[in-house]
Short mmCIF file of C-alpha atoms in Angstrom, two decimals:
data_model
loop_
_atom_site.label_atom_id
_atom_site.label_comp_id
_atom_site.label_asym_id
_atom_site.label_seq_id
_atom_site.Cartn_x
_atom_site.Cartn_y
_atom_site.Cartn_z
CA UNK A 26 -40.00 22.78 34.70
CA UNK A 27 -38.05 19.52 33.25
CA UNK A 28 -34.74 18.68 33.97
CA UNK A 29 -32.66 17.33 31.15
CA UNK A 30 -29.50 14.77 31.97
CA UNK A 31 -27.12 17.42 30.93
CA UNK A 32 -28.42 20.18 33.65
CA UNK A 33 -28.94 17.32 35.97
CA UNK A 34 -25.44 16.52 35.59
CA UNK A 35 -24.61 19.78 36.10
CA UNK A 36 -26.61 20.79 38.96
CA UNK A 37 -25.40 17.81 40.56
CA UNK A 38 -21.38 18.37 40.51
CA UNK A 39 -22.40 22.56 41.13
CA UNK A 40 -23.95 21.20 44.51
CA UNK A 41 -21.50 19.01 45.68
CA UNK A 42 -18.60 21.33 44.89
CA UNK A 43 -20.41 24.73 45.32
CA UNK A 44 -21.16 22.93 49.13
CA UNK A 45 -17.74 22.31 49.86
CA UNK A 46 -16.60 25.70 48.53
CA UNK A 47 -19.09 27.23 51.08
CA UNK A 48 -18.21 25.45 53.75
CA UNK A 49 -14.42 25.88 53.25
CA UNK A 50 -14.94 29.56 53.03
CA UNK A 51 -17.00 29.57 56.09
CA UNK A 52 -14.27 27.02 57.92
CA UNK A 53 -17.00 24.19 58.24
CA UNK A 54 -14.87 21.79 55.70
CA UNK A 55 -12.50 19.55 57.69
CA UNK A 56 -11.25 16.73 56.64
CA UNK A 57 -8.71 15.80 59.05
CA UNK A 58 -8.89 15.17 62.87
CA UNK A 59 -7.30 18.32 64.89
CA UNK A 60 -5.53 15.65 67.27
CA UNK A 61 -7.29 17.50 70.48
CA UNK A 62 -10.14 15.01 71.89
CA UNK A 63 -13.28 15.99 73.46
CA UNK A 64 -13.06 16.87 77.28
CA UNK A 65 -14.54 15.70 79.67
CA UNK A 66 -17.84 17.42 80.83
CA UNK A 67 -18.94 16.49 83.69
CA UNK A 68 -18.20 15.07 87.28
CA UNK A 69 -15.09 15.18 89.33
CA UNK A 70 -13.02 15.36 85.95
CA UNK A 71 -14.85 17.97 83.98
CA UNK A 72 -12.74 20.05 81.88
CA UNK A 73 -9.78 17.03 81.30
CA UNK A 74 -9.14 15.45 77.73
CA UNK A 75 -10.59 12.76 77.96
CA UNK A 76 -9.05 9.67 76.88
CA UNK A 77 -11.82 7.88 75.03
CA UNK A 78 -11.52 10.03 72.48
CA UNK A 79 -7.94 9.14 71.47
CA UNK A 80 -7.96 7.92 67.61
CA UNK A 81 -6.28 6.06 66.04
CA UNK A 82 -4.57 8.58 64.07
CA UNK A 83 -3.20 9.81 67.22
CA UNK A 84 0.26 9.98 66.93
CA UNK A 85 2.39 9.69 70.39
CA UNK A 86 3.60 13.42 69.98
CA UNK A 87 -0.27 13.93 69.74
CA UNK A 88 -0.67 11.95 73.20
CA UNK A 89 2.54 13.94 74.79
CA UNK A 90 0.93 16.77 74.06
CA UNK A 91 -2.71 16.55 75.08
CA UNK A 92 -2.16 14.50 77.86
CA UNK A 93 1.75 15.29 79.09
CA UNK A 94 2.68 11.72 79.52
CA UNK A 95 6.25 11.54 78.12
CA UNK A 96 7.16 9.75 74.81
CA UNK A 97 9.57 7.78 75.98
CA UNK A 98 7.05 5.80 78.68
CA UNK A 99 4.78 5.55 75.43
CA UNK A 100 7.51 4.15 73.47
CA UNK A 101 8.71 1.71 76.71
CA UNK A 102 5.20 0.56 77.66
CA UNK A 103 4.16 -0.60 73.65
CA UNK A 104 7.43 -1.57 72.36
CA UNK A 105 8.00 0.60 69.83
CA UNK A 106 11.74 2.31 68.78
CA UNK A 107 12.09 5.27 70.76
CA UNK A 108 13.69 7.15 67.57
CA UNK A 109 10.06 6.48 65.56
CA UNK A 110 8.39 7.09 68.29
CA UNK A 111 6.95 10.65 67.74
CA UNK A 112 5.20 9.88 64.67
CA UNK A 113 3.94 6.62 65.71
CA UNK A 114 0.21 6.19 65.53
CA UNK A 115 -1.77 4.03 68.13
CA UNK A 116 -3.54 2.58 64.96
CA UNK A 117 -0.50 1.13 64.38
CA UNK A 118 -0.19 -0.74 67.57
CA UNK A 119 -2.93 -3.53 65.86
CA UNK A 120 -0.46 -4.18 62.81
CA UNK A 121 2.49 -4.67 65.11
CA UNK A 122 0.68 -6.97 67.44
CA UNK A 123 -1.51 -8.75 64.46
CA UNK A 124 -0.25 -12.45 66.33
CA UNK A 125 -1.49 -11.05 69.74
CA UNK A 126 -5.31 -10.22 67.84
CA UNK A 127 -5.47 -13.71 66.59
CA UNK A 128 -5.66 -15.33 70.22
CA UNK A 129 -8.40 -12.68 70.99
CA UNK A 130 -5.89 -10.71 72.70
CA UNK A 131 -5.97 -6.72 71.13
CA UNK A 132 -3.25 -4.39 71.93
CA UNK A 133 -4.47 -1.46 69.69
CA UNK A 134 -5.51 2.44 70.08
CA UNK A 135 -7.82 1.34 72.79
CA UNK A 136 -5.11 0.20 75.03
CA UNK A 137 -3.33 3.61 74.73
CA UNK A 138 -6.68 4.77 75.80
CA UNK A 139 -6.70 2.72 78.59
CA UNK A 140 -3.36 3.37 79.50
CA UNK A 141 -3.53 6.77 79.37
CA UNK A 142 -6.46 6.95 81.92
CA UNK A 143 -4.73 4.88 84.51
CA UNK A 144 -1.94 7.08 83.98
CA UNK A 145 -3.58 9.82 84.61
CA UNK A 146 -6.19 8.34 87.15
CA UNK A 147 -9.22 9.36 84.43
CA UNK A 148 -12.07 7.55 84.15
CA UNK A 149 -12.54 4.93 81.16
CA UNK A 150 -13.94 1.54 80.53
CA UNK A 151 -11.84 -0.37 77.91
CA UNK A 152 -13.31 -3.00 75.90
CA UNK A 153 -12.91 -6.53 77.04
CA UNK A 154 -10.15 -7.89 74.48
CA UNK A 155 -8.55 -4.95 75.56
CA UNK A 156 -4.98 -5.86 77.03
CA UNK A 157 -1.74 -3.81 78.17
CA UNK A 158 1.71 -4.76 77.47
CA UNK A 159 3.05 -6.02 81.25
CA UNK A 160 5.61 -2.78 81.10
CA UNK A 161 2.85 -0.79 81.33
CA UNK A 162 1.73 -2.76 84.34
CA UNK A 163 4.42 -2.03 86.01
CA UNK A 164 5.29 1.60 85.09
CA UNK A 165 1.40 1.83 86.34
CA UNK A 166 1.95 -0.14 89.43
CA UNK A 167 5.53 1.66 90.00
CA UNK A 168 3.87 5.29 89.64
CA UNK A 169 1.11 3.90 92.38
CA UNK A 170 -1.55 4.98 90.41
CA UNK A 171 -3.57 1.43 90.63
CA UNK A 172 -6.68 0.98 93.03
CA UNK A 173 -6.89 -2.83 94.14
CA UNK A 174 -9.72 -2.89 91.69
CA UNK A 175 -7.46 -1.84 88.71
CA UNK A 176 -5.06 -3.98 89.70
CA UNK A 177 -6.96 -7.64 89.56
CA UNK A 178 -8.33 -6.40 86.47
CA UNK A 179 -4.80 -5.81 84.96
CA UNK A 180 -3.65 -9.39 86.14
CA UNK A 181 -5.59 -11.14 83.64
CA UNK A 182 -5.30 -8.36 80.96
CA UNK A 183 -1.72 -7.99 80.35
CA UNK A 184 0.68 -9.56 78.13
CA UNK A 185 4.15 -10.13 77.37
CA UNK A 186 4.54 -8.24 73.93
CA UNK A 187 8.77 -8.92 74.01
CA UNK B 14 -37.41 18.82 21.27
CA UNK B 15 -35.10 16.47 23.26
CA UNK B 16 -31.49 15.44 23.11
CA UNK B 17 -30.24 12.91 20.98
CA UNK B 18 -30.68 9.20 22.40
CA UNK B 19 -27.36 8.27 24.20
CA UNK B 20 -26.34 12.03 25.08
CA UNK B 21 -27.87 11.41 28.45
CA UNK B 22 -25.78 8.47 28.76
CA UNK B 23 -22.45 9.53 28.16
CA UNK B 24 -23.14 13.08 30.51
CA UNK B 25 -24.35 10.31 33.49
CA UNK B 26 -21.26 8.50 32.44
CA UNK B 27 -18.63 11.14 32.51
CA UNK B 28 -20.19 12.18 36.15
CA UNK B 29 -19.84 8.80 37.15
CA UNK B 30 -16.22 8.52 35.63
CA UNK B 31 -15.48 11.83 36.93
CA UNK B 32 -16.81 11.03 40.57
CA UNK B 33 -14.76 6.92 40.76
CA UNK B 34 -11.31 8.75 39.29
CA UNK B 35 -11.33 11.16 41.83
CA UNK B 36 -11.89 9.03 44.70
CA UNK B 37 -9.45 6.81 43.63
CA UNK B 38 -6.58 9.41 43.12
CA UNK B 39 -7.83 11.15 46.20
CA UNK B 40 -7.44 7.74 48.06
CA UNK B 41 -4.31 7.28 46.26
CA UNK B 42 -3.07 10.96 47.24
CA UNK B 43 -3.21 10.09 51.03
CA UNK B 44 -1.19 6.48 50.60
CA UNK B 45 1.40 8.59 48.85
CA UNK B 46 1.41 11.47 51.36
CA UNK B 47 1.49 9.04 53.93
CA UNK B 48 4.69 7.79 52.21
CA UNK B 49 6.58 11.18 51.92
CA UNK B 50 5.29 12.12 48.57
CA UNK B 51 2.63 14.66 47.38
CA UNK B 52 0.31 15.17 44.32
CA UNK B 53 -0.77 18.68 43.97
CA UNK B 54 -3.95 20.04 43.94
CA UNK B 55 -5.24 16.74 44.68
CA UNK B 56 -6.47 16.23 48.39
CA UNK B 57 -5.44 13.66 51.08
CA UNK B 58 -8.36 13.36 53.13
CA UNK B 59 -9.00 9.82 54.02
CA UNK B 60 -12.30 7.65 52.64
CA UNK B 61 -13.90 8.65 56.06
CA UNK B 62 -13.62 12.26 55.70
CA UNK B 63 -15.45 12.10 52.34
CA UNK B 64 -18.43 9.91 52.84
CA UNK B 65 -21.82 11.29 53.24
CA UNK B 66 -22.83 8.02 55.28
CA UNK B 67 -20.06 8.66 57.82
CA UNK B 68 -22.68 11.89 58.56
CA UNK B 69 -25.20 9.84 58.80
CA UNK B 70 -24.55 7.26 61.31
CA UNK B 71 -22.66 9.80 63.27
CA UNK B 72 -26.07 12.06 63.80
CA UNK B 73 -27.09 9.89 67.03
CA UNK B 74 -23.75 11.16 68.64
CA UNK B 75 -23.43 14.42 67.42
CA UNK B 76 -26.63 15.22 69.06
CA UNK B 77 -26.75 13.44 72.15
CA UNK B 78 -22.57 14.55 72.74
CA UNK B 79 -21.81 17.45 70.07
CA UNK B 80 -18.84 14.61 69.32
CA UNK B 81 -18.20 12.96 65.78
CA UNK B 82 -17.81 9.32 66.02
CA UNK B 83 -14.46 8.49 65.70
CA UNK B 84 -12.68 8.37 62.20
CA UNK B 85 -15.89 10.65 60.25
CA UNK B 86 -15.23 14.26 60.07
CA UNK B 87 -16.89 17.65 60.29
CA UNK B 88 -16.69 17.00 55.84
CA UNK B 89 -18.86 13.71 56.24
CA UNK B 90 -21.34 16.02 57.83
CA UNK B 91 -21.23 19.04 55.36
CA UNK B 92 -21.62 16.08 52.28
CA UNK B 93 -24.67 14.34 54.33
CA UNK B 94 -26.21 17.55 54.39
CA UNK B 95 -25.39 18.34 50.26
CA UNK B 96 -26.37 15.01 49.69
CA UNK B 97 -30.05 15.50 51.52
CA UNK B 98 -30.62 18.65 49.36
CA UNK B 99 -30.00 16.53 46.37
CA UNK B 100 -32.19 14.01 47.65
CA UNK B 101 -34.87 16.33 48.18
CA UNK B 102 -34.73 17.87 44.95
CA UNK B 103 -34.02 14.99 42.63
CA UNK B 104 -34.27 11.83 44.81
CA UNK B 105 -31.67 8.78 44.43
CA UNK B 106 -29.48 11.24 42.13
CA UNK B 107 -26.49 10.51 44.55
CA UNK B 108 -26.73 6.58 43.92
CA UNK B 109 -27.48 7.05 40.53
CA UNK B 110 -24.74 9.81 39.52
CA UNK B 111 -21.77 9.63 41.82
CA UNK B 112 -21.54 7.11 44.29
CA UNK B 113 -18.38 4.62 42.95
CA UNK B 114 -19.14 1.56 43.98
CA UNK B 115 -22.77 2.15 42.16
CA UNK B 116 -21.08 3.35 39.26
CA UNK B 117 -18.70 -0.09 39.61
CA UNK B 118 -21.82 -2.78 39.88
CA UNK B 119 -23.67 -1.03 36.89
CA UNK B 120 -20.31 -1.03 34.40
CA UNK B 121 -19.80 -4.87 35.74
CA UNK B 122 -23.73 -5.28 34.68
CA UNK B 123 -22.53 -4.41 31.22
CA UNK B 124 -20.29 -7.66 31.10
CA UNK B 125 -23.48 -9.78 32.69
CA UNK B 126 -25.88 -8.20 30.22
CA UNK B 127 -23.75 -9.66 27.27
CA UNK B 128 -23.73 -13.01 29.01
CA UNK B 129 -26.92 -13.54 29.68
CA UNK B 130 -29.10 -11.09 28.00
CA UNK B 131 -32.46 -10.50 28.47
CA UNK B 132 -32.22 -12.92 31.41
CA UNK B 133 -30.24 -10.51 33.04
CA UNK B 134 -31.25 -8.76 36.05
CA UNK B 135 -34.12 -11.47 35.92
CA UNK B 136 -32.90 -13.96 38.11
CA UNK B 137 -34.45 -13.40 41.62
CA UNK B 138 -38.44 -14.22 41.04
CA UNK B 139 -40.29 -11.20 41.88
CA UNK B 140 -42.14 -12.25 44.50
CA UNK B 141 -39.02 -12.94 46.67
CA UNK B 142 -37.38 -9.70 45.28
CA UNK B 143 -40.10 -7.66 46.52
CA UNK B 144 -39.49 -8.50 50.21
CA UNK B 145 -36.11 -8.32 49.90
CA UNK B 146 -35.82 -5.12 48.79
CA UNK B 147 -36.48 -3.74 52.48
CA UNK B 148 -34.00 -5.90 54.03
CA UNK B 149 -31.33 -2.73 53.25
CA UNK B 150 -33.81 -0.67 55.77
CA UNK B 151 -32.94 -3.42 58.34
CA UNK B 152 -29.01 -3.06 57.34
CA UNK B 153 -29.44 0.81 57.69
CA UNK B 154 -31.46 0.57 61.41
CA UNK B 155 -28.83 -2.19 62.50
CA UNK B 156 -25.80 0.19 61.64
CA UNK B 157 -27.18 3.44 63.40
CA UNK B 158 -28.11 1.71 66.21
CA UNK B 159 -24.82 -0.50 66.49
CA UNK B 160 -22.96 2.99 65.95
CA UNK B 161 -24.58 4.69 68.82
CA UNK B 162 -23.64 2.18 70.97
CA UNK B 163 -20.19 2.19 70.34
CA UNK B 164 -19.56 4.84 69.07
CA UNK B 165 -17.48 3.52 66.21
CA UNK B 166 -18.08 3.27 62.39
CA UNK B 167 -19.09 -0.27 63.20
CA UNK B 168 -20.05 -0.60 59.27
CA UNK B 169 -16.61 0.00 58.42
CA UNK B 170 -15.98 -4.07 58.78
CA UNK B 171 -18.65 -4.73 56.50
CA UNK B 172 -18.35 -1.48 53.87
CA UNK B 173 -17.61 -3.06 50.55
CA UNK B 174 -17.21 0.63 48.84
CA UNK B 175 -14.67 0.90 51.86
CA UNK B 176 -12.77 -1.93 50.73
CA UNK B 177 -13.04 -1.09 46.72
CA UNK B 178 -11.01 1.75 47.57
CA UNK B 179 -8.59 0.26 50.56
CA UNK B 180 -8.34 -3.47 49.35
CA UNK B 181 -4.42 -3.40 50.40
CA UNK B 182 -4.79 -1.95 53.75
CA UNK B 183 -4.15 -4.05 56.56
CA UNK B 184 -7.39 -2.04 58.09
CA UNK B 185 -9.66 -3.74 55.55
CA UNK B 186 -11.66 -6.59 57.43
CA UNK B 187 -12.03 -10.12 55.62
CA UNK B 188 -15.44 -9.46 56.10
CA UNK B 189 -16.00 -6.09 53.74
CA UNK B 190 -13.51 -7.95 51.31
CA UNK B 191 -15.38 -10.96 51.12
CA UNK B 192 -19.31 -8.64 50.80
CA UNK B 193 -17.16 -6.75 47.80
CA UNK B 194 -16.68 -10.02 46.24
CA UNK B 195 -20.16 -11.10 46.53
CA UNK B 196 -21.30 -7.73 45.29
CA UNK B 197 -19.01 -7.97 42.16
CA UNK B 198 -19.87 -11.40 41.35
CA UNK B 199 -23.39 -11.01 41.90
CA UNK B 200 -23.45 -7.77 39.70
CA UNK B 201 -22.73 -10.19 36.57
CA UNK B 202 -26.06 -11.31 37.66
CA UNK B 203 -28.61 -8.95 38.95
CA UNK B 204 -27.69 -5.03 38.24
CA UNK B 205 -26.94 -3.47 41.52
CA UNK B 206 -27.49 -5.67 43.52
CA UNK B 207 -25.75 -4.09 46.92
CA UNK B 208 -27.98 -0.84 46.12
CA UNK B 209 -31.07 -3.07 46.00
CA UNK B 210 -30.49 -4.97 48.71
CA UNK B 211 -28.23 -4.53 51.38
CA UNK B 212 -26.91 -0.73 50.85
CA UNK B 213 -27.62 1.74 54.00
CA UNK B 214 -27.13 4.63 52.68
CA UNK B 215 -29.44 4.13 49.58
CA UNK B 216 -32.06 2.90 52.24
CA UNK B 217 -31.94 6.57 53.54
CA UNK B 218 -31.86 8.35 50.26
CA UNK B 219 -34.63 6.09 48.88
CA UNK B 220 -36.84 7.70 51.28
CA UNK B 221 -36.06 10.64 49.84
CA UNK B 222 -37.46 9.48 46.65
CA UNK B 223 -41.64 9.71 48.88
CA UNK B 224 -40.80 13.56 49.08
CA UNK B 225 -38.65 14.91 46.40
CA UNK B 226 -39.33 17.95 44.45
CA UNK B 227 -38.31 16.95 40.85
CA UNK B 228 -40.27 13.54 39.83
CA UNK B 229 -40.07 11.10 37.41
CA UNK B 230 -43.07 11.46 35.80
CA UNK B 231 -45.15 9.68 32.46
CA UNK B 232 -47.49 11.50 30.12
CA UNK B 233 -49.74 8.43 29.76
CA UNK B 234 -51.63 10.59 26.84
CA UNK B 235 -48.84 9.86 24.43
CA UNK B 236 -47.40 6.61 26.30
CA UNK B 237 -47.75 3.42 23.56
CA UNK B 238 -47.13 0.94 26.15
CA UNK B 239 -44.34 -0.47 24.83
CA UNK B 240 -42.53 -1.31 28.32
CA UNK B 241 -38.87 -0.03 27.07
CA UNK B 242 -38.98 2.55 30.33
CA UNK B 243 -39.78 -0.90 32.50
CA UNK B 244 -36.60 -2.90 30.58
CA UNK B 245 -34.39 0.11 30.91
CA UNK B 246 -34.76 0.79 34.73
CA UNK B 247 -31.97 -1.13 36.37
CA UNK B 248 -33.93 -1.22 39.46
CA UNK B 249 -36.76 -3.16 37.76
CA UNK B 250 -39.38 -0.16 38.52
CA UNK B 251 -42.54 -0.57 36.62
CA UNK B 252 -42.65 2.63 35.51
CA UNK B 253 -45.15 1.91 32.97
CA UNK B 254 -47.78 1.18 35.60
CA UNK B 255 -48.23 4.65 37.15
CA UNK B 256 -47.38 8.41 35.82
CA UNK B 257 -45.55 8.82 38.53
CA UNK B 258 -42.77 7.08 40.25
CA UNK B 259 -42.34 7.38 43.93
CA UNK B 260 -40.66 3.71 44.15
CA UNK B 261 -37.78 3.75 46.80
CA UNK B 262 -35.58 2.20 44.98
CA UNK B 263 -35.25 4.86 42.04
CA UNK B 264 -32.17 6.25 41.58
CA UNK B 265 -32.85 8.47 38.74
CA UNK B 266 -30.72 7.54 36.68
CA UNK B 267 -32.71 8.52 33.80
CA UNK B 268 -32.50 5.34 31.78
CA UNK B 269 -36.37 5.31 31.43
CA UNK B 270 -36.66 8.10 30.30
CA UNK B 271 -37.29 9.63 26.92
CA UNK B 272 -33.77 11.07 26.58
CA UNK B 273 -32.88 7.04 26.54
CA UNK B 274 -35.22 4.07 26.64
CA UNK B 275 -38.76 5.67 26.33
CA UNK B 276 -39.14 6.27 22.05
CA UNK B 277 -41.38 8.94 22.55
CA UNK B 278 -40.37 12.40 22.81
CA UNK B 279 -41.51 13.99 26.34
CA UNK B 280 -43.60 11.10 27.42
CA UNK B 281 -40.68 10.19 30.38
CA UNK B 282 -39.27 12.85 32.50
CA UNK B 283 -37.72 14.48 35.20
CA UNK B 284 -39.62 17.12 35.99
CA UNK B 285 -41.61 19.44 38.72
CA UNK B 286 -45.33 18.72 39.86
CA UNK B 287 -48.01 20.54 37.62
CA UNK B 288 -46.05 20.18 34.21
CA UNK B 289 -47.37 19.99 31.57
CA UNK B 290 -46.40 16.74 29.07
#
C-alpha cells in the first residue's frame, strides 16, 4: 500500500481532528483549567486543596472559593484594588511587581501559594525568591497562625510592595 | 501513474498554511476574549492547552501523581497521544505537516535558498553536523527531567514556537525571544535548523521514525542515481544510499520523493513493508 501526499494530507488533518472530536464526545478534551487544585493525599492533611497547585490562572474568586480565605485579605495582603479584585489572577501579581523581580525579589502566583498555606496552616515549601508583601506578614502574624520557624523565615522574605 | 510534480507541494503547503493560521487566530481568539471580545467558532484555549509536547513532558507527573504539570491540559495529553499514532504510522509527519514554527523555518529557507543557492543548507561541514544532530536528544532528556523536578513547563523560557505565537506577552522570557531570533536568522542559512538541532519534541518523534509502519522507501531497480531525492530532503538524508530510510531526522515531508524531486515515477515512496516498486 503507498500513500500519496494528497491522502497523507488527508489522513493527517482526519486524525488530529477526528481525535479531538472523540475525545470531546467522550469529555476527555479540556482545554482550560477547572480552577479546583489537586488535594492533598496523604498525612495529617489528606483530603485539603492543596495549595501548590494554585495556577496562575487562578483568579482570587477562584482562591475564595477553594480555599475560603476572603477577597478582601487577598486584595489587602498583594495590593491590588479591592473593586478588581475578583477577577484578578495571581499570574498577574509578576507584571505588577516586575521592579520587585529585577532585584531577585518575586512576588508572583507562588507567593499566593505560600500565603495561602500559612493561612491555612497547610504544608508547602515556596521557592527561595519567593517573598510576601509585609501586610501579609502581619495579617499572618495577627491571625497567630506563625510557628517561630515560619516566622524567621518571613523576616528576611517580606517586602514593602506600597 | 503519479500526481503531477508540485501537487504534493501545494497539498503539504495548504496543511501547513492551514495548521500556522489557525494557531495564530486561535492564539489571537484568547487575547481578544481575554479583552471582552469573542470570535465565533474559533476557540480560546491557550498555546499550552494545544501542544502535544506539553503531554509529553507532563508524563513523569501524571504517572507518579495522576496531576498535569501546571499550565498543560488534559488536550496536551489527548494531542500527544494523536500525535504518537501519527508517528507510528507515518513517522516525523507532525514536524513535517503541521507543526508552525517548522512550517515558519522552511518558508524563511525559501528566502536563504535564493541567496545563497546551492550553498544553502550546506554550511555546517558534515562531519560536525553529524554529532550535532543528537544534541536535540540531550535538549529533550534535560527538559523532562528539569520538568519532573519542578513540576513546571520549565521549557516554556526557552520555547521559541512559544514565543512566535506570544512575542507581546509580558510572559515571554528574553530567553525564548532571543532562541526565536537565532532560529529565524539561522533558517536563512541552514533549513530547519531548530528541528535539526535543538527541537525536543522532534527528538521524540524522530524515534518514531526506527518503528513506523509506512516507510520511505527506494526501488533501487529503476533508481538512475541522480541524487535529486538527496538535494531535495531538507534534512540532508542520503536517501540515495539505502532503499530504505529509517534516519531520525526524517520528517516525511515527501520532498524526495517521486511525487517531487525523484524524476522517476514510483522509484520514491511512502509506502508499507512488502510493496512492491
Amino acid at each position: 500500500m503507498r500513500i500519496r501526499a494528497n491522502a497523507l494530507g488527508l489522513v493527517v488533518i482526519i486524525v488530529i481532528f477526528g481525535g479531538i472530536a472523540v475525545s470531546s464526545l467522550v469529555g476527555f478534551w479540556n482545554t482550560t483549567n477547572t480552577k479546583v487544585p489537586a488535594q492533598i493525599t496523604s498525612g495529617e492533611y489528606a483530603g485539603s486543596n492543596d495549595p501548590a497547585d494554585i495556577r496562575g490562572s487562578y483568579s482570587f474568586a477562584d482562591i475564595r472559593k477553594n480555599f475560603d480565605i476572603p477577597i478582601e485579605v487577598l486584595a489587602k495582603v498583594f495590593g491590588v484594588d479591592e473593586k478588581n479584585a475578583e477577577g484578578f489572577k495571581c499570574k498577574d501579581l509578576e507584571a505588577l511587581y516586575t521592579n520587585l523581580k529585577e532585584s531577585g525579589t518575586e512576588i508572583g502566583t507562588d507567593s499566593v501559594r505560600y500565603f495561602v498555606a500559612l493561612y491555612k496552616q497547610l504544608p508547602y515549601t515556596p521557592s527561595e525568591n519567593t517573598f510576601l508583601p509585609s501586610t501579609a506578614v502581619k495579617i499572618l502574624k495577627d491571625k497567630g497562625v506563625l510557628n517561630a520557624e515560619q516566622e524567621k523565615y518571613l523576616e528576611s522574605h517580606n517586602v514593602v510592595i506600597k | 501513474m503519479v500526481a503531477r510534480k508540485g501537487s504534493a507541494f501545494r497539498v503539504r503547503l495548504f496543511v501547513q498554511i492551514f495548521f500556522f493560521v489557525l494557531i495564530a487566530l486561535i492564539t489571537l481568539s484568547k487575547v481578544l476574549d481575554e479583552a471582552g471580545y469573542t470570535i465565533p467558532f474559533l476557540s480560546t484555549a491557550s498555546l499550552h492547552a494545544l501542544c502535544p509536547f506539553g503531554g509529553v513532558v507532563s508524563i513523569y507527573q501524571y504517572v507518579t501523581t495522576g496531576t498535569i504539570v501546571k499550565k498543560v491540559h488534559e488536550s496536551s495529553l489527548i494531542l500527544m497521544y494523536v500525535v504518537i499514532l501519527l508517528t507510528l504510522l507515518f513517522g516525523g509527519v507532525f514536524c513535517g505537516w503541521v507543526c508552525p514554527l517548522g512550517s515558519l523555518q522552511e518558508w524563511l529557507g525559501n528566502i536563504g535558498r535564493k541567496i545563497f543557492k546551492n550553498r544553502y543548507n550546506s554550511f555546517i561541514p558534515a562531519n560536525i553536523d553529524k554529532y550535532l544532530r543528537y544534541l536535540r536528544y540531550g535538549v529533550l532528556a534535560w527538559v523532562i527531567y528539569a520538568t519532573a523536578v519542578t513540576g513546571k513547563i520549565i521549557f516554556e523560557e526557552y520555547d521559541p514556537y512559544y514565543a512566535l505565537f506570544n512575542f507581546w506577552s509580558s510572559e515571554i522570557t528574553i530567553s525564548a525571544l532571543i532562541i526565536l531570533g537565532i532560529t529565524i536568522i539561522a533558517s536563512l542559512f541552514v533549513e530547519r535548523p531548530w528541528c535539526k538541532y535543538a527541537c525536543p519534541y522532534g527528538a521524540f518523534i524522530g524515534l518514531g521514525n526506527l518503528i513506523r509502519v509506512f516507510k520511505v522507501r527506494r526501488n533501487s531497480s529503476t533508481c538512475i542515481n541522480c541524487k535529486a531525492c538527496d538535494r531535495g530532503c531538507p534534512m540532508n538524508i542520503k536517501v540515495s544510499e539505502s532503499n530504505l530510510v529509517r534516519n531520525h531526522q526524517c520528517i516525511t515531508c515527501l520532498k524526495c520523493s517521486s511525487e517531487q524531486s525523484c524524476p522517476v515515477d514510483n522509484t520514491i515512496d511512502l509506502s508499507l513493508k512488502g510493496e512492491k516498486m
